[in-house]
């Protein structure tokens, strides 16, 4: 299984931007669809975005559309989440995850490998 390590979280003011990174090792990265999920205190983990193994197909939660962009570099074995126009309600621990299928989805059940998460805090 692939191992995942997220980075890039932090504290940002509302309206600001952050770029999360997720470095993969121990597997053939280009054979996994990748996703980003988030979990706020007291809430269930929710889907944010996903990208197919080639990078040609992406999908987003409604809350992320128009503000977040998922991308990947299959040479650097890294997936990114560019987050713009951040809002206080985006505050959560963000997790990247790997799905051993070409296109990925929005269900946590499809993803077999998870990182430990990175905290994103957006102040108002």
PDB file of C-alpha atoms in Angstrom:
ATOM      1  CA  UNK A   1       0.000   0.000   0.000  1.00  0.00           C
ATOM      2  CA  UNK A   2       1.078   3.539  -0.630  1.00  0.00           C
ATOM      3  CA  UNK A   3       2.079   5.717   2.332  1.00  0.00           C
ATOM      4  CA  UNK A   4       0.898   9.333   2.378  1.00  0.00           C
ATOM      5  CA  UNK A   5       2.205  12.413   4.179  1.00  0.00           C
ATOM      6  CA  UNK A   6       0.368  15.733   4.034  1.00  0.00           C
ATOM      7  CA  UNK A   7       1.892  19.173   4.513  1.00  0.00           C
ATOM      8  CA  UNK A   8       1.039  22.810   3.964  1.00  0.00           C
ATOM      9  CA  UNK A   9      -1.655  23.388   6.538  1.00  0.00           C
ATOM     10  CA  UNK A  10      -1.666  26.372   8.850  1.00  0.00           C
ATOM     11  CA  UNK A  11      -3.504  29.443  10.051  1.00  0.00           C
ATOM     12  CA  UNK A  12      -4.813  31.872   7.461  1.00  0.00           C
ATOM     13  CA  UNK A  13      -7.251  34.777   7.457  1.00  0.00           C
ATOM     14  CA  UNK A  14     -10.559  34.529   5.674  1.00  0.00           C
ATOM     15  CA  UNK A  15     -10.094  35.253   1.978  1.00  0.00           C
ATOM     16  CA  UNK A  16      -6.569  33.908   2.001  1.00  0.00           C
ATOM     17  CA  UNK A  17      -5.026  30.913   0.274  1.00  0.00           C
ATOM     18  CA  UNK A  18      -3.175  27.742   1.171  1.00  0.00           C
ATOM     19  CA  UNK A  19      -1.652  24.960  -0.882  1.00  0.00           C
ATOM     20  CA  UNK A  20      -1.687  21.515   0.604  1.00  0.00           C
ATOM     21  CA  UNK A  21       0.684  18.821  -0.584  1.00  0.00           C
ATOM     22  CA  UNK A  22       0.564  15.078  -0.152  1.00  0.00           C
ATOM     23  CA  UNK A  23       3.681  13.038  -0.849  1.00  0.00           C
ATOM     24  CA  UNK A  24       3.268   9.356  -1.638  1.00  0.00           C
ATOM     25  CA  UNK A  25       5.761   6.547  -1.243  1.00  0.00           C
ATOM     26  CA  UNK A  26       5.882   2.787  -1.233  1.00  0.00           C
ATOM     27  CA  UNK A  27       3.615   2.167  -4.175  1.00  0.00           C
ATOM     28  CA  UNK A  28       3.039   2.963  -7.821  1.00  0.00           C
ATOM     29  CA  UNK A  29       1.502   6.401  -7.371  1.00  0.00           C
ATOM     30  CA  UNK A  30       0.302   6.709 -10.953  1.00  0.00           C
ATOM     31  CA  UNK A  31      -2.005   3.693 -10.494  1.00  0.00           C
ATOM     32  CA  UNK A  32      -4.052   5.389  -7.765  1.00  0.00           C
ATOM     33  CA  UNK A  33      -6.805   7.903  -7.975  1.00  0.00           C
ATOM     34  CA  UNK A  34      -6.267  10.447  -5.205  1.00  0.00           C
ATOM     35  CA  UNK A  35      -8.622  12.400  -3.013  1.00  0.00           C
ATOM     36  CA  UNK A  36      -8.749  15.078  -0.357  1.00  0.00           C
ATOM     37  CA  UNK A  37     -11.164  14.876   2.549  1.00  0.00           C
ATOM     38  CA  UNK A  38     -11.625  17.022   5.631  1.00  0.00           C
ATOM     39  CA  UNK A  39     -12.992  16.602   9.120  1.00  0.00           C
ATOM     40  CA  UNK A  40     -14.066  19.411  11.402  1.00  0.00           C
ATOM     41  CA  UNK A  41     -14.481  18.904  15.168  1.00  0.00           C
ATOM     42  CA  UNK A  42     -17.668  17.005  15.933  1.00  0.00           C
ATOM     43  CA  UNK A  43     -18.399  16.322  12.282  1.00  0.00           C
ATOM     44  CA  UNK A  44     -17.979  13.380   9.960  1.00  0.00           C
ATOM     45  CA  UNK A  45     -15.157  13.219   7.467  1.00  0.00           C
ATOM     46  CA  UNK A  46     -16.322  14.708   4.180  1.00  0.00           C
ATOM     47  CA  UNK A  47     -15.198  14.619   0.586  1.00  0.00           C
ATOM     48  CA  UNK A  48     -13.461  17.683  -0.825  1.00  0.00           C
ATOM     49  CA  UNK A  49     -11.953  16.726  -4.197  1.00  0.00           C
ATOM     50  CA  UNK A  50     -10.635  13.795  -6.210  1.00  0.00           C
ATOM     51  CA  UNK A  51      -8.432  13.311  -9.246  1.00  0.00           C
ATOM     52  CA  UNK A  52      -8.023  10.356 -11.569  1.00  0.00           C
ATOM     53  CA  UNK A  53      -4.754   8.462 -11.900  1.00  0.00           C
ATOM     54  CA  UNK A  54      -3.806  10.369 -15.059  1.00  0.00           C
ATOM     55  CA  UNK A  55      -4.967  13.725 -13.745  1.00  0.00           C
ATOM     56  CA  UNK A  56      -7.348  14.154 -16.646  1.00  0.00           C
ATOM     57  CA  UNK A  57     -10.512  13.905 -14.548  1.00  0.00           C
ATOM     58  CA  UNK A  58     -11.345  15.813 -11.362  1.00  0.00           C
ATOM     59  CA  UNK A  59     -14.374  16.136  -9.125  1.00  0.00           C
ATOM     60  CA  UNK A  60     -15.257  18.496  -6.291  1.00  0.00           C
ATOM     61  CA  UNK A  61     -17.691  18.873  -3.459  1.00  0.00           C
ATOM     62  CA  UNK A  62     -20.083  21.753  -3.974  1.00  0.00           C
ATOM     63  CA  UNK A  63     -18.364  23.609  -1.128  1.00  0.00           C
ATOM     64  CA  UNK A  64     -15.049  23.445  -2.998  1.00  0.00           C
ATOM     65  CA  UNK A  65     -16.139  24.221  -6.540  1.00  0.00           C
ATOM     66  CA  UNK A  66     -14.696  27.444  -7.874  1.00  0.00           C
ATOM     67  CA  UNK A  67     -12.357  27.906  -4.910  1.00  0.00           C
ATOM     68  CA  UNK A  68     -10.240  24.735  -4.655  1.00  0.00           C
ATOM     69  CA  UNK A  69      -8.152  22.996  -7.313  1.00  0.00           C
ATOM     70  CA  UNK A  70      -6.774  19.475  -7.076  1.00  0.00           C
ATOM     71  CA  UNK A  71      -3.776  18.497  -9.160  1.00  0.00           C
ATOM     72  CA  UNK A  72      -1.076  15.836  -9.210  1.00  0.00           C
ATOM     73  CA  UNK A  73       2.485  15.282 -10.351  1.00  0.00           C
ATOM     74  CA  UNK A  74       3.093  11.628 -11.188  1.00  0.00           C
ATOM     75  CA  UNK A  75       6.842  12.228 -11.457  1.00  0.00           C
ATOM     76  CA  UNK A  76       7.101  13.780  -7.996  1.00  0.00           C
ATOM     77  CA  UNK A  77       4.481  11.346  -6.598  1.00  0.00           C
ATOM     78  CA  UNK A  78       2.589  14.255  -5.092  1.00  0.00           C
ATOM     79  CA  UNK A  79      -0.994  15.463  -5.085  1.00  0.00           C
ATOM     80  CA  UNK A  80      -1.893  19.065  -4.313  1.00  0.00           C
ATOM     81  CA  UNK A  81      -4.913  20.995  -3.150  1.00  0.00           C
ATOM     82  CA  UNK A  82      -4.830  24.710  -3.925  1.00  0.00           C
ATOM     83  CA  UNK A  83      -7.362  26.460  -1.710  1.00  0.00           C
ATOM     84  CA  UNK A  84      -8.358  30.056  -2.463  1.00  0.00           C
ATOM     85  CA  UNK A  85     -10.930  32.410  -0.954  1.00  0.00           C
ATOM     86  CA  UNK A  86     -10.845  30.452   2.266  1.00  0.00           C
ATOM     87  CA  UNK A  87     -13.716  30.761   4.725  1.00  0.00           C
ATOM     88  CA  UNK A  88     -13.907  30.039   8.460  1.00  0.00           C
ATOM     89  CA  UNK A  89     -16.108  27.031   7.655  1.00  0.00           C
ATOM     90  CA  UNK A  90     -13.163  25.490   5.780  1.00  0.00           C
ATOM     91  CA  UNK A  91     -11.441  24.991   9.134  1.00  0.00           C
ATOM     92  CA  UNK A  92     -10.734  21.271   9.528  1.00  0.00           C
ATOM     93  CA  UNK A  93      -8.082  18.597   9.437  1.00  0.00           C
ATOM     94  CA  UNK A  94      -7.432  17.814   5.792  1.00  0.00           C
ATOM     95  CA  UNK A  95      -6.540  14.281   4.745  1.00  0.00           C
ATOM     96  CA  UNK A  96      -5.295  12.933   1.471  1.00  0.00           C
ATOM     97  CA  UNK A  97      -6.210   9.413   0.452  1.00  0.00           C
ATOM     98  CA  UNK A  98      -5.437   6.902  -2.276  1.00  0.00           C
ATOM     99  CA  UNK A  99      -7.965   4.823  -4.188  1.00  0.00           C
ATOM    100  CA  UNK A 100      -6.591   1.826  -6.158  1.00  0.00           C
ATOM    101  CA  UNK A 101      -8.865   2.484  -9.099  1.00  0.00           C
ATOM    102  CA  UNK A 102      -8.520   4.772 -12.123  1.00  0.00           C
ATOM    103  CA  UNK A 103     -11.066   7.458 -11.349  1.00  0.00           C
ATOM    104  CA  UNK A 104     -11.767   7.618  -7.623  1.00  0.00           C
ATOM    105  CA  UNK A 105     -14.984   8.809  -6.073  1.00  0.00           C
ATOM    106  CA  UNK A 106     -16.393  10.713  -3.149  1.00  0.00           C
ATOM    107  CA  UNK A 107     -16.901   7.886  -0.667  1.00  0.00           C
ATOM    108  CA  UNK A 108     -14.338   7.276   2.066  1.00  0.00           C
ATOM    109  CA  UNK A 109     -14.923   3.536   1.575  1.00  0.00           C
ATOM    110  CA  UNK A 110     -13.215   3.602  -1.835  1.00  0.00           C
ATOM    111  CA  UNK A 111      -9.936   4.918  -0.429  1.00  0.00           C
ATOM    112  CA  UNK A 112      -7.587   2.334   1.064  1.00  0.00           C
ATOM    113  CA  UNK A 113      -4.647   4.469   2.197  1.00  0.00           C
ATOM    114  CA  UNK A 114      -4.835   7.640   4.298  1.00  0.00           C
ATOM    115  CA  UNK A 115      -2.409  10.231   5.524  1.00  0.00           C
ATOM    116  CA  UNK A 116      -2.360  11.513   9.099  1.00  0.00           C
ATOM    117  CA  UNK A 117      -3.844  14.862   8.171  1.00  0.00           C
ATOM    118  CA  UNK A 118      -2.839  18.516   8.277  1.00  0.00           C
ATOM    119  CA  UNK A 119      -4.703  21.202  10.211  1.00  0.00           C
ATOM    120  CA  UNK A 120      -6.174  24.150   8.336  1.00  0.00           C
ATOM    121  CA  UNK A 121      -7.548  27.003  10.428  1.00  0.00           C
ATOM    122  CA  UNK A 122      -9.246  29.997   8.829  1.00  0.00           C
ATOM    123  CA  UNK A 123      -9.811  32.986  11.068  1.00  0.00           C
ATOM    124  CA  UNK A 124     -12.590  35.487  10.493  1.00  0.00           C
TER     125      UNK A 124
END
